[in-house]
Structure formats: structure tokens, C-alpha cells
mmCIF file of C-alpha atoms in Angstrom:
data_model
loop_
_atom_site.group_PDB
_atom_site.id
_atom_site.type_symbol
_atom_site.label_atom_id
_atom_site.label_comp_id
_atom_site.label_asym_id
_atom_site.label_seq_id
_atom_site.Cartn_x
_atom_site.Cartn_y
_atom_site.Cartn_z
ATOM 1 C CA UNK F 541 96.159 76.312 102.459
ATOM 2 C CA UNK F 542 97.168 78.511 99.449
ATOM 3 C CA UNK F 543 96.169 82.304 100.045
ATOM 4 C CA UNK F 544 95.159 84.423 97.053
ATOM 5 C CA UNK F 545 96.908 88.104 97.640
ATOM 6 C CA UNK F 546 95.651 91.165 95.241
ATOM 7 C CA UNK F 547 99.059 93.539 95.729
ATOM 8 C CA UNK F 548 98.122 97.344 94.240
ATOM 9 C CA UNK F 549 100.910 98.629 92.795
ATOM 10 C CA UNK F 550 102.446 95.250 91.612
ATOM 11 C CA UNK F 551 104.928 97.542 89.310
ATOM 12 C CA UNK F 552 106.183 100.415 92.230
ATOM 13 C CA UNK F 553 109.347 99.584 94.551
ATOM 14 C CA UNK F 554 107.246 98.277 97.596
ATOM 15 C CA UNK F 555 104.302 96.291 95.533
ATOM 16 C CA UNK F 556 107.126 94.491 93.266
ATOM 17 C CA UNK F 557 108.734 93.579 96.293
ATOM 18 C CA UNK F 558 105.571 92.200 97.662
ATOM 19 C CA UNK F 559 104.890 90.263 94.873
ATOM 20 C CA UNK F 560 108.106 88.557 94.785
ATOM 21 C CA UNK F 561 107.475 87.487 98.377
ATOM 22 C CA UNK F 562 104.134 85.996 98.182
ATOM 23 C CA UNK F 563 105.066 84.686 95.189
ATOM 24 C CA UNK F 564 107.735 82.567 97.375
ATOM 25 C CA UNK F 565 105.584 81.701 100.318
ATOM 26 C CA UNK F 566 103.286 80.051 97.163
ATOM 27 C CA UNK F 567 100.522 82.224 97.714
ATOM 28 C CA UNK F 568 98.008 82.848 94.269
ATOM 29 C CA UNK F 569 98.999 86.681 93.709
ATOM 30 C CA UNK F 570 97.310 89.150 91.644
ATOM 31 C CA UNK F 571 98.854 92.191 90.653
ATOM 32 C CA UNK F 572 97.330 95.174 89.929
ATOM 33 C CA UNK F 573 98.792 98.258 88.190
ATOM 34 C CA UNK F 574 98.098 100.617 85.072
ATOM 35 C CA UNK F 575 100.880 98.433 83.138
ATOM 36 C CA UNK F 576 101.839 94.925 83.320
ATOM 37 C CA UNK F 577 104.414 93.358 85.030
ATOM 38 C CA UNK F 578 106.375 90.834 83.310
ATOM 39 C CA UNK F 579 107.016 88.525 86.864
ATOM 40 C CA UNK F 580 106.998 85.144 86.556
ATOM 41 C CA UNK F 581 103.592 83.317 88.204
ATOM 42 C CA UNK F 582 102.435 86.515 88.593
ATOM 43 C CA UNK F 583 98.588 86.933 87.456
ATOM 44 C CA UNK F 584 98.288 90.524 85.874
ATOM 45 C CA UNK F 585 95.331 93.217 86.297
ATOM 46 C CA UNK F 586 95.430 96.409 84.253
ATOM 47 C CA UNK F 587 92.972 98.871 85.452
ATOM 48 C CA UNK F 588 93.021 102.678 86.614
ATOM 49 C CA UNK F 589 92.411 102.881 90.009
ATOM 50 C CA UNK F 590 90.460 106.426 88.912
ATOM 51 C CA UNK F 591 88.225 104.888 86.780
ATOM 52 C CA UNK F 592 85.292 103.239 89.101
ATOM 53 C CA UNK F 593 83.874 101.357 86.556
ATOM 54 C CA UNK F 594 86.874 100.279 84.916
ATOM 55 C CA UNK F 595 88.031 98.845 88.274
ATOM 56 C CA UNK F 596 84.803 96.982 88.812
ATOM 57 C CA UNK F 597 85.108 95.107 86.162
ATOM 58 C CA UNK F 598 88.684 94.160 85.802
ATOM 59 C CA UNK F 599 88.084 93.139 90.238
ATOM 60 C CA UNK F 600 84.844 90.940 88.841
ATOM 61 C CA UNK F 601 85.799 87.608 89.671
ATOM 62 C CA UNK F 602 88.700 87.952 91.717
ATOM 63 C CA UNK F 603 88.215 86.522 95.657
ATOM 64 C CA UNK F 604 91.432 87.345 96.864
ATOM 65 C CA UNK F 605 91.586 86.812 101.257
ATOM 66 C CA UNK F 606 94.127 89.815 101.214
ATOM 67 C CA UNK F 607 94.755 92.593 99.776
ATOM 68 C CA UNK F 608 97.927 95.147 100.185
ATOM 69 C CA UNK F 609 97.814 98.595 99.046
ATOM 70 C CA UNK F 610 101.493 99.847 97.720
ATOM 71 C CA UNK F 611 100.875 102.676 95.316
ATOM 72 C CA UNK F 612 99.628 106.034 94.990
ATOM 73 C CA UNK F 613 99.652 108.767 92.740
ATOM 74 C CA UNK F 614 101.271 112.381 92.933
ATOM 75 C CA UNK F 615 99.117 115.465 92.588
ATOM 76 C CA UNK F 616 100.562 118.768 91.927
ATOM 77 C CA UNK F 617 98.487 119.622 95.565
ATOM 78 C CA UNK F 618 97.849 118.311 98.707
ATOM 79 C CA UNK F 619 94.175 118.671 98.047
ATOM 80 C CA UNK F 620 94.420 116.906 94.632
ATOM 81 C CA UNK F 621 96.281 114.273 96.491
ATOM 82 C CA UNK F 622 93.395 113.918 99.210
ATOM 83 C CA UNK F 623 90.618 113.765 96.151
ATOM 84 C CA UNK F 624 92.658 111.208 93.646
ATOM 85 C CA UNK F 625 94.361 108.928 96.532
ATOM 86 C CA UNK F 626 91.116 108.712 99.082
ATOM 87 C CA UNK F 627 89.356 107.623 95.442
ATOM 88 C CA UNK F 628 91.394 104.957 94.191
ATOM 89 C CA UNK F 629 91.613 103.611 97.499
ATOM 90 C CA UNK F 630 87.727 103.574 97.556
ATOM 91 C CA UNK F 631 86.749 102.767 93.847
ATOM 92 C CA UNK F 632 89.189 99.147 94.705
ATOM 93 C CA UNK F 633 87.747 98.162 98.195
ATOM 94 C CA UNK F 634 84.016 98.946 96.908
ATOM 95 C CA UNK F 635 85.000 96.885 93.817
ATOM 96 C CA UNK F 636 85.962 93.752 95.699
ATOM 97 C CA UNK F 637 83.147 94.482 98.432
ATOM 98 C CA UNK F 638 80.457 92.012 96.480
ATOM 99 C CA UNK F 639 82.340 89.340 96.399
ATOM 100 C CA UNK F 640 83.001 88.995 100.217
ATOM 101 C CA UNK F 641 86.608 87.017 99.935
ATOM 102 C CA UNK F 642 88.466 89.719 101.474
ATOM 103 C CA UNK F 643 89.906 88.824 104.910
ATOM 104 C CA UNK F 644 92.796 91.209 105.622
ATOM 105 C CA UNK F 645 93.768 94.710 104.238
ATOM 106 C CA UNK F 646 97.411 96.204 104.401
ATOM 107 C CA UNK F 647 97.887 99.952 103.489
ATOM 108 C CA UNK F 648 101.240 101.158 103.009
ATOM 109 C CA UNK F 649 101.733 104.527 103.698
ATOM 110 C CA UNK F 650 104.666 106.552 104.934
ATOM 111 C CA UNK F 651 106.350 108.781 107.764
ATOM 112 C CA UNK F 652 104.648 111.928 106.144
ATOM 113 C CA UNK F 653 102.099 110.911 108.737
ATOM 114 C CA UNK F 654 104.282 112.144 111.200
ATOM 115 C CA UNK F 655 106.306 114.909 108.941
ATOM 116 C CA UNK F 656 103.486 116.470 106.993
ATOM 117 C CA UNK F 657 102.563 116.056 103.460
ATOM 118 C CA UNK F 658 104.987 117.310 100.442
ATOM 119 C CA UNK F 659 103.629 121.127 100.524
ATOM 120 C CA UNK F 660 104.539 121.320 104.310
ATOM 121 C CA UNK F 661 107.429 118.245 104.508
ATOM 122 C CA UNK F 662 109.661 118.559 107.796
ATOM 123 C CA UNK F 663 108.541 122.365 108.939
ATOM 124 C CA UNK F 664 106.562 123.551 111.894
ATOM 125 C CA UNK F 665 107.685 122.427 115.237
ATOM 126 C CA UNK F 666 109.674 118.600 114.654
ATOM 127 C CA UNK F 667 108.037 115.939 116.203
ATOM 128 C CA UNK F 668 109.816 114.375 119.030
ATOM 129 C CA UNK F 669 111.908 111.415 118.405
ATOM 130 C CA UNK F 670 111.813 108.054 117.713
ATOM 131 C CA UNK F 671 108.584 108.438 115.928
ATOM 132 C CA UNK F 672 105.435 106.349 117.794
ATOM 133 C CA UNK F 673 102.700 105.036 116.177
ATOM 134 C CA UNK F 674 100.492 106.344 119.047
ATOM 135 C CA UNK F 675 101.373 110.335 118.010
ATOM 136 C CA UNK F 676 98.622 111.755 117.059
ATOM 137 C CA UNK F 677 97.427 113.036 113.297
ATOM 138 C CA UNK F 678 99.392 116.439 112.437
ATOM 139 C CA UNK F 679 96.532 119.460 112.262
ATOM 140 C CA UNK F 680 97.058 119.558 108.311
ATOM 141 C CA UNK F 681 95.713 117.925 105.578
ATOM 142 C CA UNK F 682 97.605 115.071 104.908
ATOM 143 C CA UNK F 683 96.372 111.718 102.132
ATOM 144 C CA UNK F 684 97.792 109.394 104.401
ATOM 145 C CA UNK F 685 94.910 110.167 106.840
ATOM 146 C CA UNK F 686 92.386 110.198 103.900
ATOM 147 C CA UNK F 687 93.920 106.712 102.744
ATOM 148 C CA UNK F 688 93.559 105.658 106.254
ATOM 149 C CA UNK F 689 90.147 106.883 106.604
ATOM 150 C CA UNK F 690 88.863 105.210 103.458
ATOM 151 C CA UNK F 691 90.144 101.551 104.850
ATOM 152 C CA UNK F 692 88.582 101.998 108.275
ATOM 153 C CA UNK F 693 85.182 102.810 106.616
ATOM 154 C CA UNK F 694 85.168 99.813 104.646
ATOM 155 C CA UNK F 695 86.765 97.527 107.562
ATOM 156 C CA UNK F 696 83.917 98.512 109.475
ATOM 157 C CA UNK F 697 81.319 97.789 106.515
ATOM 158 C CA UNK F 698 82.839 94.500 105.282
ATOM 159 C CA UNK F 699 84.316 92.675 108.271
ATOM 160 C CA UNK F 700 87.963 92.625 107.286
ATOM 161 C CA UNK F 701 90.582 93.169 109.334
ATOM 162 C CA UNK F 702 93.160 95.889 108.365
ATOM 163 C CA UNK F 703 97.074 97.235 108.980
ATOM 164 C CA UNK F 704 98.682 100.444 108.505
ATOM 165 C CA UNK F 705 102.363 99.919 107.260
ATOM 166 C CA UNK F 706 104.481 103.174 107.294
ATOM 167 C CA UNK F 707 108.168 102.165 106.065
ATOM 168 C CA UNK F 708 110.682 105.038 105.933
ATOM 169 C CA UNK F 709 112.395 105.481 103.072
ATOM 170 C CA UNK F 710 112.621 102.636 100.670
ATOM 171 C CA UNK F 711 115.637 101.020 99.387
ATOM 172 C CA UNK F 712 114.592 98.666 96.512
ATOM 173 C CA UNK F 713 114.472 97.898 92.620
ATOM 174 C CA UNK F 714 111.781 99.766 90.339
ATOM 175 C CA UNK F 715 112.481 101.424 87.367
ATOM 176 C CA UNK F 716 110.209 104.411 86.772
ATOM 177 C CA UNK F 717 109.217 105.492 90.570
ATOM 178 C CA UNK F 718 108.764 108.206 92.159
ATOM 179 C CA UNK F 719 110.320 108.047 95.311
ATOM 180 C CA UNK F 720 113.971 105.926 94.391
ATOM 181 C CA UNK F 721 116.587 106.821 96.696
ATOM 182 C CA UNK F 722 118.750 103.791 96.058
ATOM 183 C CA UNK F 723 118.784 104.034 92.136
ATOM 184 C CA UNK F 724 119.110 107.603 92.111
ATOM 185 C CA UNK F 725 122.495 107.805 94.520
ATOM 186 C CA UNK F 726 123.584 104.689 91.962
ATOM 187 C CA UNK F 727 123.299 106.866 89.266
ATOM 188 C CA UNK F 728 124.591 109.741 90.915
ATOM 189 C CA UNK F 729 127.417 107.613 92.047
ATOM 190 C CA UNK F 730 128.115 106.178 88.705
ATOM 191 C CA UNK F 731 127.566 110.075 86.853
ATOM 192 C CA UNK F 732 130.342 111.317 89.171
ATOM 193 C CA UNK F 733 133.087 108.580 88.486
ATOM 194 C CA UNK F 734 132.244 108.872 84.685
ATOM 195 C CA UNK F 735 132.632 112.230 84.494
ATOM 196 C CA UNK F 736 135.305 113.050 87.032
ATOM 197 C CA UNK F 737 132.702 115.073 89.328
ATOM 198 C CA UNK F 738 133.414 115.439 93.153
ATOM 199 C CA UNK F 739 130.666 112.705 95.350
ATOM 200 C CA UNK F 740 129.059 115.468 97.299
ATOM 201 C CA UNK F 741 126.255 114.594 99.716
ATOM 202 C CA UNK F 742 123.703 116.911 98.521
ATOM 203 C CA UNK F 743 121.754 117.304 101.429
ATOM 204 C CA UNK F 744 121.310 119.189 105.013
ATOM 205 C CA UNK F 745 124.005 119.084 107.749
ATOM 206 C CA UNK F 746 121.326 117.728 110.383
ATOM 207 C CA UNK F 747 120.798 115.161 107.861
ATOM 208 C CA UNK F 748 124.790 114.572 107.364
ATOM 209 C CA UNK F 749 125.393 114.478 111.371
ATOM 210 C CA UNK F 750 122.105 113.914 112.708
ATOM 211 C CA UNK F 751 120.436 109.868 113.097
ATOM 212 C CA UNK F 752 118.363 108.546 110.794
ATOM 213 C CA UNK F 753 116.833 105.000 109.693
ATOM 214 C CA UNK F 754 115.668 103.588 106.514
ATOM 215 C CA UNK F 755 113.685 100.771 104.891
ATOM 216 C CA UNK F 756 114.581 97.971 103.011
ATOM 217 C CA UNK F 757 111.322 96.534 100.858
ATOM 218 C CA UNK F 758 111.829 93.019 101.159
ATOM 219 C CA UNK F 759 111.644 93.293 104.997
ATOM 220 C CA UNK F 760 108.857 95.773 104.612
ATOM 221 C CA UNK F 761 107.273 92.905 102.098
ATOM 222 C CA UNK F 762 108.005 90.297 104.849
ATOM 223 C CA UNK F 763 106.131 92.724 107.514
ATOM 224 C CA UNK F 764 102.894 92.694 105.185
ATOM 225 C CA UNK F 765 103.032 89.085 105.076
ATOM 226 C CA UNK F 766 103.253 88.655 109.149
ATOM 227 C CA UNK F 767 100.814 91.378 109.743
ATOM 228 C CA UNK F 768 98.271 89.519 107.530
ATOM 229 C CA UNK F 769 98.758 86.236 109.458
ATOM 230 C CA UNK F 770 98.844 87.429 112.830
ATOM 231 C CA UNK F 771 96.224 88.136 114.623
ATOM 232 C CA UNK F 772 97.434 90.095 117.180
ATOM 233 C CA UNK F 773 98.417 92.766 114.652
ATOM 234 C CA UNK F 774 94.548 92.813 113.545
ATOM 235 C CA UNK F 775 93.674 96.628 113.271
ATOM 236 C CA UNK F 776 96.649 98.138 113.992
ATOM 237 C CA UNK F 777 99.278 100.420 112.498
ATOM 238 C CA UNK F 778 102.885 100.275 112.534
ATOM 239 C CA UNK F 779 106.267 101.511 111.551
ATOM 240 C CA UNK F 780 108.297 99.790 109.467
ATOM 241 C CA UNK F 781 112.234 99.552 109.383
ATOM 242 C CA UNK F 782 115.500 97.790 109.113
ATOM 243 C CA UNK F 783 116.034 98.369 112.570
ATOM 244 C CA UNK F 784 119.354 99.741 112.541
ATOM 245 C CA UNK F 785 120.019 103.549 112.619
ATOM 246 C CA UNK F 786 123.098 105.825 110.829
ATOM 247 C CA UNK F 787 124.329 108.887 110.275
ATOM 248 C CA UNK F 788 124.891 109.851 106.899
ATOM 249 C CA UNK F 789 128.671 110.914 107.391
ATOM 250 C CA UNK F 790 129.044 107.294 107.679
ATOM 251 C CA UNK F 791 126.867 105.808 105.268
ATOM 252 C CA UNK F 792 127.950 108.430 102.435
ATOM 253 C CA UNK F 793 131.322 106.348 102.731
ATOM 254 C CA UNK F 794 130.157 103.922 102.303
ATOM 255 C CA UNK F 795 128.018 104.208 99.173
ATOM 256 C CA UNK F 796 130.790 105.687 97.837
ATOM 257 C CA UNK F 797 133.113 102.657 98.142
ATOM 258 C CA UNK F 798 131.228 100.536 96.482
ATOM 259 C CA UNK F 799 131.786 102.468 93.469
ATOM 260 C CA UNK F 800 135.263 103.309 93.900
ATOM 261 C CA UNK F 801 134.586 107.050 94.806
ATOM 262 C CA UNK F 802 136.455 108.979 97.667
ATOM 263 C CA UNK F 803 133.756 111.199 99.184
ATOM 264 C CA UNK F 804 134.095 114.781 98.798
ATOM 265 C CA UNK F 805 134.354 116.570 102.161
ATOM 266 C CA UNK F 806 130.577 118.049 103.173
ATOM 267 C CA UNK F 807 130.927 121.828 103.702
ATOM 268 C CA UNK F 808 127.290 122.340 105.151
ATOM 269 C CA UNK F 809 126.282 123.866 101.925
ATOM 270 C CA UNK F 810 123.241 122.028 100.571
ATOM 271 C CA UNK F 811 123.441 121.112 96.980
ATOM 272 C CA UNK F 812 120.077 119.180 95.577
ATOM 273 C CA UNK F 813 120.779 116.676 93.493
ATOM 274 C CA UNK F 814 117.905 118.192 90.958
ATOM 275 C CA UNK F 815 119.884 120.855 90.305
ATOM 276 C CA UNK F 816 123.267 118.883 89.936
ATOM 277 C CA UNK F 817 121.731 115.931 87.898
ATOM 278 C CA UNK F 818 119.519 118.693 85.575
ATOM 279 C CA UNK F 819 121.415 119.025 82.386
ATOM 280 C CA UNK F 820 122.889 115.363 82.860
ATOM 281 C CA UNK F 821 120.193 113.446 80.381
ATOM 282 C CA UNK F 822 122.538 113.301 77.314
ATOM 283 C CA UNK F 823 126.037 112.167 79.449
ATOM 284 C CA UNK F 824 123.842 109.214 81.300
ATOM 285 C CA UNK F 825 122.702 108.544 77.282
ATOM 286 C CA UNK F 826 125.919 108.650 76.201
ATOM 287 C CA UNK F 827 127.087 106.350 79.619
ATOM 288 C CA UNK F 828 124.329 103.858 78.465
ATOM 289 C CA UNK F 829 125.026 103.387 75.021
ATOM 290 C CA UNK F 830 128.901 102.885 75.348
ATOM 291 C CA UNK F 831 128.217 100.109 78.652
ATOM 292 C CA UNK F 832 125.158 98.665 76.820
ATOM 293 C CA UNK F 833 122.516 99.683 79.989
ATOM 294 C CA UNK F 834 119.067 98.956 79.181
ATOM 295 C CA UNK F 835 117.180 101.902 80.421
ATOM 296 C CA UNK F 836 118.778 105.494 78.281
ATOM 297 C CA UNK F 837 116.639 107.662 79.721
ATOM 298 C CA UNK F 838 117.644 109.666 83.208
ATOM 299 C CA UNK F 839 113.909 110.310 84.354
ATOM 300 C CA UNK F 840 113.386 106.399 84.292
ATOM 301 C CA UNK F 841 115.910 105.856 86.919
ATOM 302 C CA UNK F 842 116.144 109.029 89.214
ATOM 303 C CA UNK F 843 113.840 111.318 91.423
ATOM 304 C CA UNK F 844 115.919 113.281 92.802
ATOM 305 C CA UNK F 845 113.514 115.692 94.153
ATOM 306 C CA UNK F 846 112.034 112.891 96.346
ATOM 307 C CA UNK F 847 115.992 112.042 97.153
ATOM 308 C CA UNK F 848 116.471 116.000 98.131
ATOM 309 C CA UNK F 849 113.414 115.759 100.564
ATOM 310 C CA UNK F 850 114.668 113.389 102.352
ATOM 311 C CA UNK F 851 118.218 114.338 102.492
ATOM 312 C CA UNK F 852 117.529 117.914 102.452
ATOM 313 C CA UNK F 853 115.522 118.101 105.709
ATOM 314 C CA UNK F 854 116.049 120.514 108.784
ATOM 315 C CA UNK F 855 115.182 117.486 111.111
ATOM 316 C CA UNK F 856 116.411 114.288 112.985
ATOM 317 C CA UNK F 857 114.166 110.798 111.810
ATOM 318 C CA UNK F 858 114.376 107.918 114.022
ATOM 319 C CA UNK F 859 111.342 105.549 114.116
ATOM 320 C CA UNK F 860 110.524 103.285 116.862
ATOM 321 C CA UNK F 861 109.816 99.685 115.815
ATOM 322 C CA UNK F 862 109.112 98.207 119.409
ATOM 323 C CA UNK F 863 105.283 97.931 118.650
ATOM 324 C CA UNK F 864 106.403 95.208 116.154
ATOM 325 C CA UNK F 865 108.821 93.578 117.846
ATOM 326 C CA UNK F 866 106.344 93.185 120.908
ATOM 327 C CA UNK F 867 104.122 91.512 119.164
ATOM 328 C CA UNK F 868 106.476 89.141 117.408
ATOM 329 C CA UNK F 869 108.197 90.536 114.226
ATOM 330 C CA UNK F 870 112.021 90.517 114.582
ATOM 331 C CA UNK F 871 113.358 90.567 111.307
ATOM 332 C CA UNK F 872 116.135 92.765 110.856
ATOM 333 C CA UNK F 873 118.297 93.882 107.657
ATOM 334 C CA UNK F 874 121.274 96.351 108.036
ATOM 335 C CA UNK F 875 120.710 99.234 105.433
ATOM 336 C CA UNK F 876 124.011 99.495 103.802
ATOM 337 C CA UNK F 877 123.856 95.691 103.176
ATOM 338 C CA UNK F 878 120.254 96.785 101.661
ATOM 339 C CA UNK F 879 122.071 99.700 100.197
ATOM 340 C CA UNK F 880 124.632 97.150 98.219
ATOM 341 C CA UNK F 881 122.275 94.411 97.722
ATOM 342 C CA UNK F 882 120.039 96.741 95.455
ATOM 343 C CA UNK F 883 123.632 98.305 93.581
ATOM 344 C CA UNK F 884 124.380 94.261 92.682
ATOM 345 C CA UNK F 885 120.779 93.941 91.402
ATOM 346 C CA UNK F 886 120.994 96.832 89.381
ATOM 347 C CA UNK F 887 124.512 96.106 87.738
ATOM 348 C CA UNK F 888 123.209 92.340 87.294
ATOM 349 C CA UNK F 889 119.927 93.969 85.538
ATOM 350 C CA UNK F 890 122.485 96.460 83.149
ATOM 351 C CA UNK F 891 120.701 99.554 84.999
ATOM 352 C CA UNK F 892 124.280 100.686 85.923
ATOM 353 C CA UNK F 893 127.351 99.808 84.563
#
């Protein structure tokens, strides 16, 4: 039987991945976002999630059995985030409430859960490694738990099932996102050989020696899919990633291969990328006119403050992924093949040269 998926945040890196996956499996998919996406079978809703009323009536009609949750939007505080996020979380599963289709809801969220929100990211005592789905909430205030929160209430009101999904950091294709690792090393990569800089890892020497795993958002879109038709992952959360683990040493060596680079030694001496990349928006201008890239504009492709958080951090990340595996999800996807894999699509797409 065909399923009919609504995937919020059709447009972000893990929605678009979603949405190519259903899309493949031949489920009916809905995508909601503030712009459209141009995907092929894809059937568009524009609506802000802030606006209650708004969201009511672009939802009327729609009986979708599940529903995935991808986005979310940045607040300049951790309080703003609780207020806006818990909201458009709430304004979309009141909205489909009436209608009574809903079966399954999967909430992506994040290791932040475990970390601590932006405002307190990686401080305080670390959390003992790998990282358990079991730990309990950090004593801070934190979206994720407000997100969370918002989908248990209406679980319990409307009878649907739920999952918590919470990937690592993503490796995928999405122009204009705020948290882009992949693109904005490309970019970085491709800034340095074009203008003769050294490839310096930017970040922390824990981060440079220390373990670390990431995720790759088709396997995270794949996970969203099995959760949703399992039902021994019914109302539960989970971790989410490739299921291999790395050091950056190595894997800095091997992003810069791929582009041809030599890797400049790391001298512990941290070096954010949003201070390197600040005064580059004219040279990638200049790089995108002369190779005929379709996207000019630097702030389109890069975040490299999200990039520094990550690599900048004063601790070890490993998740554990044995809850999933117990239960029967065994995909796995090596992250520099991920790593590549996204550089190919973004040379095919003219992002990079």
C-alpha cells in the first residue's frame, strides 16, 4: 500500500534527503518548507511553521500516515530557540490533529541533547563516551527537549506513535543551510587550491587526535523510513550514524586528496574557519564567474561557524548505535565515501568547480 509522508523541512540537508528516499520507496510525499522545492514528484507546501493559522490552512486536507520533522530555526538565544522551535513543532501537529491520518511521527534532532545547546556547546563536565540514548537530559535548557516534549504531548493526545532521530553531524547536499560541514570544507578546499593558501584543519587538537563519528543523510533518511515501519522502534529514540568512527588526522587527508591539496601540518593552534573564510566573498565570486558555478554568493554555501563548533570542540564524540542495530537496522556507510560522494554531487551540480 502507498504511504503518504509530510517531510518538514523538505528544502534543509536532512528533509531533502528524506524526500528523495520516500520518493524512491513510491511513497505520496509532501513537502513542507517556507520555499519550494523544485524535486521531481514531489507535492509542495509553503507555509511558516510560526504562523498558526497560516499552517492550518495550508495542512487542511492533507492525511498524511507519517510525518518527519527535519528543520528548525536559529534564534539569537537559547530561550528564543525554546519559544520559536517548541511552536512550530506545535502549530504543525495541532494542524494535522483534525484530520486523524497521522500514524507515525519522526523528530530529528541532534547530539546537542547530550552536548548542550549552542550558548553552552561542549563545556561543563563531558559526558562519558559513546553517547547512550538512555543518558539522561543535561540540567540546562536545551530545544531539543522542548521539541521532544511537544511530540510526546501530542502522541499521547492523538494515538500516534513517535521516534526521536539524533544524527551527528550531517554530510549531505543543501544549498543555503545552516549547519553544512561537507559544502563548507568543499569550498574551503577549493578557496585554498585557488588561491595558493595552506589546507589547515581549523579546529581543536582533541578534535584532530581524538575519535569522532559522523552522519551521512541518506542513511539517516533510510533510518526514518525503518523506524516508521517497525514496530519495535514505536516510541523510542535513537542515535543515528554511519557507524564507522575517525580521527580527523586521518580524514583531513583525505579530504584533501580529493582536491589535490597536501595538508598543511596541524600545529595545535586553532584557526576558525569564520575568521579565515571572512573577507573571502569577492575571490569565491570571482572563482564562480571564471568556472561558471551556479551559486556566487559565499553565505549560500558555507557556515562555518556551525563547521568551527564542531571541529573546534574541547571534547571526544563517539555515539553508540547498538540500540538500532538490536532492533534490526544495520545499514552502514563509511564517512569519507559520504565525504566524496557529496564533493561528486556538488561538482556534477556546478557548486564547485
Amino acid at each position: 500500500m502507498t504511504r503518504t509522508v509530510l517531510i518538514v523541512g523538505a528544502s534543509g540537508i536532512a528533509g531533502s534527503a528524506a524526500a528523495r528516499h520516500m520518493l524512491s520507496l513510491g511513497w505520496r510525499v509532501h513537502g513542507l518548507s517556507r520555499r519550494p522545492v523544485a524535486l521531481p514528484g514531489l507535492l509542495p507546501v509553503t507555509v511558516d511553521l510560526g504562523d498558526p493559522e497560516g499552517v492550518r490552512e495550508a495542512l487542511s486536507g492533507l492525511t498524511p500516515d507519517a510525518v518527519f520533522i527535519t528543520t528548525w530555526s536559529r534564534q539569537p538565544t537559547e530561550a528564543e530557540n525554546i519559544r520559536v522551535n517548541a511552536a512550530m513543532v506545535r502549530n504543525l501537529l495541532s494542524a494535522l490533529a483534525p484530520a486523524g491520518s497521522v500514524r507515525h511521527v519522526g523528530l530529528v534532532t541532534g547530539l546537542k541533547h547530550y552536548l548542550g545547546p549552542f550558548e553552552a556547546y561542549g563545556t561543563g563536565a563531558p559526558p562519558p563516551t559513546p553517547l547512550r540514548e538512555d543518558m539522561p537530559r543535561l540540567d540546562v535548557e536545551n530545544f531539543y527537549y522542548a521539541q521532544e516534549d511537544e511530540l510526546f504531548e501530542a502522541a499521547a493526545r492523538d494515538g500516534f506513535t513517535w521516534s526521536v532521530h539524533r544524527p551527528h553531524t550531517l554530510i549531505g547536499e543543501a544549498v543555503g543551510n545552516a549547519m553544512n560541514m561537507g559544502t563548507t570544507l568543499a569550498v574551503y578546499a577549493t578557496l585554498c587550491r585557488a588561491l595558493g593558501r595552506p589546507f589547515r584543519f581549523p579546529g581543536s587538537a582533541v578534535q584532530w587526535d581524538g575519535l569522532t563519528d559522523m552522519t551521512d543523510t541518506g542513511l539517516l533518511a533510510r533510518h526514518l523510513a525503518w523506524a516508521a515501519q517497525t514496530p519495535a522502534a514505536a516510541n523510542e529514540a535513537f542515535n543515528v550514524v554511519d557507524g564507522d568512527v575517525f580521527r580527523w588526522r586521518w580524514m583531513w587527508g583525505r579530504i584533501a586528496g580529493w582536491f589535490g591539496l597536501e595538508p598543511a601540518a596541524f600545529d595545535g593552534v586553532v584557526r576558525p574557519l569564520e575568521a579565515q573564510m571572512a573577507d573571502d566573498a569577492d575571490a569565491w565570486r570571482r572563482i564562480a564567474e571564471r568556472e561558471k558555478l551556479v551559486e556566487p554568493e559565499l553565505s549560500r554555501l558555507v557556515s562555518p561557524w556551525h563547521t568551527d563548533a564542531d571541529l573546534g570542540r574541547p571534547i571526544e564524540v563517539v555515539t553508540d548505535m547498538s540500540k538500532s542495530r538490536r532492533l534490526g537496522f544495520l545499514d552502514y556507510q563509511p564517512t569519507d565515501d559520504a565525504f566524496f560522494a557529496l564533493f561528486a554531487q556538488l561538482r556534477e551540480r556546478r557548486l564547485i568547480p
